[in-house]
Short mmCIF file of C-alpha atoms and ligand atoms in Angstrom, two decimals:
data_model
loop_
_atom_site.label_atom_id
_atom_site.label_comp_id
_atom_site.label_asym_id
_atom_site.label_seq_id
_atom_site.Cartn_x
_atom_site.Cartn_y
_atom_site.Cartn_z
CA MET A 214 -0.03 0.01 -0.01
CA PRO A 215 1.37 3.44 -0.97
CA LYS A 216 2.15 5.92 1.88
CA LEU A 217 1.04 8.94 0.16
CA ILE A 218 -0.96 9.79 -2.97
CA TRP A 219 -0.50 13.02 -4.85
CA LEU A 220 -4.04 14.50 -5.41
CA ASN A 221 -4.49 17.93 -7.01
CA GLY A 222 -1.35 19.50 -5.51
CA ASN A 223 -1.24 17.68 -2.14
CA LEU A 224 0.36 14.53 -0.84
CA VAL A 225 -2.38 12.77 1.24
CA PRO A 226 -2.75 9.32 2.84
CA PRO A 227 -4.58 6.85 0.56
CA GLU A 228 -7.83 6.95 2.64
CA GLN A 229 -8.03 10.75 1.99
CA ALA A 230 -7.31 10.39 -1.77
CA THR A 231 -10.89 10.34 -2.98
CA VAL A 232 -12.85 11.90 -5.89
CA SER A 233 -16.51 12.71 -6.28
CA VAL A 234 -19.00 10.12 -7.61
CA PHE A 235 -19.88 12.87 -10.12
CA ASP A 236 -16.43 12.68 -11.66
CA HIS A 237 -16.82 11.88 -15.32
CA GLY A 238 -13.72 9.72 -15.15
CA LEU A 239 -15.84 7.36 -13.11
CA LEU A 240 -19.21 7.98 -14.78
CA TYR A 241 -18.01 7.73 -18.40
CA GLY A 242 -14.37 6.68 -18.38
CA ASP A 243 -13.69 10.25 -19.48
CA GLY A 244 -10.03 11.03 -18.81
CA VAL A 245 -6.51 10.00 -19.65
CA PHE A 246 -3.64 8.25 -17.82
CA GLU A 247 -0.08 6.96 -17.94
CA GLY A 248 1.62 3.93 -16.41
CA ILE A 249 5.28 4.63 -15.68
CA ARG A 250 8.13 2.68 -14.18
CA VAL A 251 10.53 3.64 -11.51
CA TYR A 252 13.79 1.83 -11.82
CA ASN A 253 16.58 2.44 -9.28
CA HIS A 254 14.91 5.72 -7.97
CA ARG A 255 14.78 7.06 -11.60
CA VAL A 256 11.43 7.53 -13.40
CA PHE A 257 11.97 5.79 -16.66
CA LYS A 258 11.16 7.89 -19.78
CA LEU A 259 9.12 10.38 -17.75
CA ALA A 260 9.29 13.07 -20.38
CA THR A 261 8.03 10.77 -23.05
CA HIS A 262 5.19 9.54 -20.83
CA LEU A 263 4.10 13.02 -19.97
CA ASN A 264 4.27 14.08 -23.59
CA ARG A 265 1.95 11.24 -24.49
CA LEU A 266 -0.35 12.16 -21.61
CA TYR A 267 -0.72 15.78 -22.82
CA GLU A 268 -1.21 14.49 -26.38
CA SER A 269 -3.96 12.08 -25.24
CA ALA A 270 -5.59 14.93 -23.32
CA LYS A 271 -5.43 17.32 -26.31
CA SER A 272 -7.04 14.74 -28.54
CA ILE A 273 -10.02 14.45 -26.28
CA ARG A 274 -10.32 18.24 -25.57
CA LEU A 275 -9.20 17.88 -21.98
CA ASN A 276 -7.07 20.79 -20.69
CA ILE A 277 -4.61 19.54 -18.06
CA PRO A 278 -4.69 22.49 -15.70
CA ILE A 279 -1.00 22.29 -14.61
CA THR A 280 2.12 22.68 -16.58
CA LEU A 281 4.38 19.93 -17.80
CA GLN A 282 7.11 21.13 -15.43
CA ASP A 283 4.81 21.08 -12.38
CA LEU A 284 3.52 17.59 -13.27
CA THR A 285 7.10 16.40 -13.68
CA GLU A 286 8.00 17.77 -10.23
CA ALA A 287 4.81 16.32 -8.70
CA THR A 288 5.75 12.87 -10.14
CA HIS A 289 9.27 13.03 -8.67
CA ALA A 290 7.90 14.25 -5.40
CA THR A 291 5.41 11.45 -5.09
CA VAL A 292 8.13 8.82 -5.81
CA LYS A 293 10.31 10.39 -3.11
CA ALA A 294 7.55 10.73 -0.61
CA ASN A 295 6.84 6.96 -0.88
CA GLY A 296 10.58 6.02 -0.67
CA VAL A 297 10.30 3.84 -3.77
CA GLN A 298 13.38 2.46 -5.44
CA ASN A 299 11.61 0.24 -7.98
CA GLY A 300 7.93 0.51 -8.64
CA TYR A 301 5.10 1.64 -10.89
CA ILE A 302 3.39 5.00 -11.21
CA ARG A 303 -0.24 5.48 -12.27
CA LEU A 304 -0.88 9.04 -13.17
CA CYS A 305 -4.51 9.85 -14.03
CA VAL A 306 -6.23 12.99 -15.22
CA THR A 307 -9.98 12.77 -15.07
CA ARG A 308 -12.47 15.10 -16.68
CA GLY A 309 -13.52 16.09 -13.12
CA ALA A 310 -16.86 16.36 -11.28
CA GLY A 311 -19.79 17.65 -13.20
CA THR A 312 -23.44 17.07 -13.81
CA LEU A 313 -25.14 13.76 -14.92
CA GLY A 314 -24.95 13.77 -18.74
CA LEU A 315 -22.06 13.40 -21.05
CA ASN A 316 -21.21 17.17 -21.60
CA PRO A 317 -17.50 17.40 -20.59
CA PHE A 318 -17.71 21.22 -20.54
CA ALA A 319 -19.93 20.89 -17.49
CA CYS A 320 -16.93 19.65 -15.56
CA PRO A 321 -14.85 22.71 -14.72
CA THR A 322 -11.84 21.15 -12.88
CA PRO A 323 -10.04 17.94 -13.84
CA ASN A 324 -8.80 15.73 -11.02
CA ILE A 325 -5.22 14.80 -11.18
CA PHE A 326 -3.75 12.05 -9.03
CA ILE A 327 -0.53 10.12 -8.88
CA ILE A 328 -0.27 6.72 -7.25
CA VAL A 329 3.13 5.03 -6.68
CA ASP A 330 2.86 1.31 -5.98
CA ALA A 331 4.16 -2.07 -7.00
CA ILE A 332 2.81 -3.95 -10.05
CA THR A 333 3.00 -7.57 -11.19
CA LEU A 334 1.26 -8.31 -14.45
CA TYR A 335 2.44 -11.79 -15.09
CA PRO A 336 3.97 -14.58 -12.87
CA ALA A 337 7.81 -14.38 -12.82
CA GLU A 338 8.33 -17.81 -14.19
CA LEU A 339 6.57 -16.89 -17.45
CA TYR A 340 9.51 -14.63 -18.27
CA ASP A 341 11.60 -17.78 -18.59
CA LYS A 342 8.90 -20.19 -19.90
CA GLY A 343 6.84 -17.89 -22.06
CA LEU A 344 3.25 -16.89 -22.07
CA ALA A 345 0.34 -18.59 -23.81
CA VAL A 346 -2.05 -16.19 -25.57
CA ILE A 347 -5.19 -16.38 -27.66
CA THR A 348 -6.41 -14.10 -30.50
CA SER A 349 -9.62 -12.47 -29.33
CA SER A 350 -12.97 -12.18 -31.10
CA VAL A 351 -13.25 -8.71 -29.56
CA VAL A 352 -12.06 -6.31 -32.22
CA ARG A 353 -9.76 -3.37 -31.19
CA ASN A 354 -11.41 0.02 -31.31
CA HIS A 355 -11.62 1.42 -34.77
CA PRO A 356 -9.27 4.44 -34.80
CA ALA A 357 -12.01 6.58 -36.28
CA ALA A 358 -14.21 5.72 -33.27
CA LEU A 359 -11.70 6.05 -30.49
CA SER A 360 -8.07 6.14 -31.48
CA PRO A 361 -5.99 3.43 -29.64
CA ARG A 362 -3.32 6.12 -29.52
CA VAL A 363 -5.28 7.97 -26.88
CA LYS A 364 -4.48 6.37 -23.61
CA SER A 365 -7.85 6.97 -22.16
CA LEU A 366 -9.50 5.87 -18.90
CA ASN A 367 -11.91 3.79 -20.96
CA TYR A 368 -10.48 0.26 -21.21
CA LEU A 369 -13.70 -1.65 -21.73
CA ASN A 370 -12.67 -2.72 -25.25
CA ASN A 371 -9.46 -4.28 -23.89
CA ILE A 372 -11.20 -5.66 -20.72
CA LEU A 373 -13.72 -7.64 -22.90
CA ALA A 374 -10.83 -9.25 -24.72
CA LYS A 375 -9.03 -9.88 -21.37
CA ILE A 376 -12.15 -11.74 -20.12
CA GLU A 377 -12.12 -13.86 -23.23
CA ALA A 378 -8.46 -14.69 -22.51
CA ILE A 379 -9.12 -15.67 -18.89
CA ASP A 380 -12.18 -17.77 -19.98
CA ALA A 381 -9.88 -19.53 -22.40
CA GLY A 382 -7.40 -20.33 -19.59
CA VAL A 383 -4.65 -17.90 -20.72
CA LEU A 384 -3.52 -14.55 -19.42
CA GLU A 385 -3.48 -12.40 -22.48
CA ALA A 386 -5.28 -11.83 -25.77
CA VAL A 387 -4.10 -10.47 -29.10
CA MET A 388 -6.70 -8.13 -30.65
CA LEU A 389 -7.28 -7.71 -34.37
CA ASN A 390 -8.26 -4.43 -35.93
CA PRO A 391 -11.58 -3.97 -37.84
CA GLN A 392 -9.73 -4.97 -41.07
CA GLY A 393 -8.64 -8.26 -39.46
CA TYR A 394 -5.02 -7.40 -39.08
CA ILE A 395 -3.12 -7.76 -35.85
CA ALA A 396 -3.26 -4.73 -33.59
CA GLU A 397 -2.03 -5.30 -30.09
CA CYS A 398 -2.70 -7.12 -26.83
CA THR A 399 -5.04 -5.79 -24.10
CA GLY A 400 -2.23 -3.91 -22.36
CA ASP A 401 0.85 -4.62 -24.43
CA ASN A 402 2.26 -4.20 -28.00
CA ILE A 403 3.14 -7.38 -29.92
CA PHE A 404 6.28 -8.40 -31.84
CA ILE A 405 7.21 -11.42 -33.87
CA VAL A 406 10.42 -12.75 -35.39
CA LYS A 407 10.46 -14.57 -38.69
CA ASP A 408 13.62 -15.62 -40.55
CA GLY A 409 15.77 -13.27 -38.53
CA VAL A 410 13.61 -10.16 -39.07
CA LEU A 411 11.71 -8.39 -36.37
CA TYR A 412 8.09 -7.47 -37.09
CA SER A 413 5.52 -5.34 -35.22
CA PRO A 414 2.24 -3.97 -36.48
CA PRO A 415 2.36 -0.41 -37.87
CA LEU A 416 0.68 2.49 -36.00
CA HIS A 417 -2.03 2.60 -38.63
CA ALA A 418 -3.10 -0.82 -37.49
CA GLY A 419 -4.70 0.98 -34.52
CA VAL A 420 -2.28 0.52 -31.55
CA LEU A 421 -1.02 2.51 -28.69
CA GLU A 422 2.40 4.03 -29.53
CA GLY A 423 4.00 2.05 -26.71
CA ILE A 424 7.01 3.52 -25.07
CA THR A 425 8.40 0.09 -24.24
CA MET A 426 7.82 -0.80 -27.97
CA THR A 427 9.66 2.31 -29.13
CA THR A 428 12.49 1.54 -26.72
CA VAL A 429 12.74 -2.11 -27.97
CA LEU A 430 12.74 -0.93 -31.56
CA ARG A 431 15.62 1.34 -30.75
CA LEU A 432 17.53 -1.41 -28.99
CA ALA A 433 16.91 -3.73 -32.02
CA THR A 434 18.14 -1.10 -34.41
CA GLU A 435 21.35 -0.62 -32.22
CA ALA A 436 21.84 -4.44 -32.35
CA GLY A 437 21.71 -4.30 -36.18
CA ILE A 438 18.41 -6.20 -36.36
CA GLU A 439 16.23 -5.67 -39.44
CA ILE A 440 12.79 -4.22 -38.54
CA ARG A 441 9.69 -4.36 -40.77
CA ARG A 442 6.26 -3.09 -39.93
CA PRO A 443 3.70 -4.41 -42.42
CA ASP A 444 0.10 -5.33 -41.64
CA LEU A 445 0.25 -8.76 -39.96
CA THR A 446 -2.34 -11.51 -39.98
CA LYS A 447 -3.08 -14.40 -37.60
CA HIS A 448 -1.27 -16.58 -40.02
CA ASP A 449 1.83 -14.56 -39.50
CA LEU A 450 1.52 -15.28 -35.72
CA TYR A 451 0.98 -18.97 -36.31
CA ILE A 452 4.19 -19.40 -38.43
CA ALA A 453 6.36 -16.96 -36.33
CA ASP A 454 9.64 -18.30 -35.04
CA GLU A 455 9.47 -16.11 -31.91
CA MET A 456 6.94 -13.85 -30.34
CA PHE A 457 7.05 -11.39 -27.43
CA LEU A 458 4.92 -8.57 -25.86
CA THR A 459 6.12 -5.21 -24.56
CA GLY A 460 4.60 -2.80 -22.05
CA THR A 461 5.53 -0.61 -19.06
CA ALA A 462 4.12 -3.13 -16.59
CA ALA A 463 4.94 -6.33 -18.58
CA GLU A 464 8.42 -5.10 -19.77
CA VAL A 465 9.44 -7.63 -22.41
CA ILE A 466 7.80 -11.06 -22.03
CA PRO A 467 8.09 -13.98 -24.38
CA VAL A 468 5.09 -15.77 -25.89
CA THR A 469 5.46 -19.44 -26.68
CA LYS A 470 1.87 -20.41 -27.51
CA VAL A 471 -0.78 -18.69 -29.54
CA ASP A 472 -4.25 -20.19 -30.17
CA ASN A 473 -2.80 -23.57 -29.09
CA ARG A 474 -0.10 -23.44 -31.73
CA THR A 475 3.50 -23.67 -30.33
CA VAL A 476 5.59 -20.60 -31.32
CA GLY A 477 8.85 -21.74 -32.92
CA GLU A 478 10.42 -24.36 -30.63
CA GLY A 479 8.15 -23.42 -27.70
CA GLU A 480 11.07 -21.78 -25.92
CA VAL A 481 12.29 -18.26 -25.49
CA GLY A 482 13.92 -17.53 -28.83
CA PRO A 483 17.44 -16.04 -29.33
CA MET A 484 16.34 -12.58 -30.56
CA THR A 485 13.65 -12.32 -27.82
CA GLN A 486 16.39 -13.13 -25.21
CA LEU A 487 18.75 -10.63 -26.75
CA LEU A 488 16.20 -7.90 -26.50
CA ILE A 489 15.20 -8.89 -22.98
CA ASN A 490 18.77 -8.63 -21.95
CA ALA A 491 19.22 -5.27 -23.73
CA PHE A 492 16.12 -3.91 -22.08
CA LYS A 493 17.14 -5.14 -18.65
CA ASN A 494 20.62 -3.72 -19.18
CA LEU A 495 19.11 -0.28 -20.13
CA VAL A 496 16.86 -0.01 -17.04
CA SER A 497 19.06 -1.64 -14.43
CA ASN A 498 21.50 1.18 -13.74
CA ASN A 499 20.85 4.66 -15.05
CA ALA A 500 17.47 4.32 -16.59
CA PRO A 501 17.03 7.32 -18.87
CA GLU A 502 14.38 9.79 -17.74
CA ASP A 503 13.44 11.05 -21.23
N1 PMP B 802 -1.12 -1.19 -25.72
C1 PMP B 802 -2.03 -0.93 -24.73
C2 PMP B 802 -3.52 -1.12 -25.02
C3 PMP B 802 -1.63 -0.59 -23.47
O1 PMP B 802 -2.53 -0.36 -22.51
C4 PMP B 802 -0.19 -0.49 -23.19
C5 PMP B 802 0.35 -0.15 -21.83
N2 PMP B 802 -0.47 0.41 -20.96
C6 PMP B 802 0.70 -0.70 -24.29
C7 PMP B 802 0.21 -1.03 -25.50
C8 PMP B 802 2.14 -0.55 -23.99
O2 PMP B 802 2.58 0.77 -23.86
P1 PMP B 802 3.78 1.22 -23.00
O3 PMP B 802 4.92 0.46 -23.45
O4 PMP B 802 3.88 2.65 -23.28
O5 PMP B 802 3.43 0.92 -21.60
#
């Protein structure tokens, strides 16, 4: 349990960190958020996360009422106040309290809160053995309806796919876009390896521009790995040599089964292992803050 939560400018104990039942974040999922890692007291890629937060907010006409610099300082202050060396930050901006009814302009003041806590998305042994996933029948949001590039507080689309995964006895689901191409998982981006080339769906497939994904792409480039980003189909997943997922909470996790087909040899593949090691190396000492 965190010691102190940052809420609208104050560090308060968790039991005092409350928002109104009239908050449109709660009533309609109207708001934006970021999930950010703390590695060795350093806030990993904070500037990139906050940039994405302000972009998500701009896209949904939500004015974040404090400056980027103040939010940066608030994030650091919350990490410090909780004495966290390694952990996870959840930074949310809700539309704020208003009247019943959708009109966001009836909500004068957004609520901003920052929680610093621990997170475990998948059991530790799966980082050695690999995860089993399914492809979901739940189609990822059409970018013209709600762009997956907006990291909004409304995750129902992903949650429905997650339920399907759990019902099928696995922990994660791959979601297709309305055209039937691979988009992303419920909370992670997806990569495959085929014949020594690294593949990930393009942004136009309707995916969140993952910060872990971007980091892994850069590490792959530095390692001289060829990268391609064409539209991918389920068949590409079924014949892949290797597969892995990336996300702030998940980091880099191998996938060894998809829709009951074994991926490659059913073990963590060499390129996946190389990128896991490169990512661990990047975050273990002086994790970059931008
Ligand atoms: N896709 C979705 C739908 C996500 O929710 C997330 C992480 N929250 C990601 C991808 C991965 O993004 P990032 O690496 O920035 O955490």
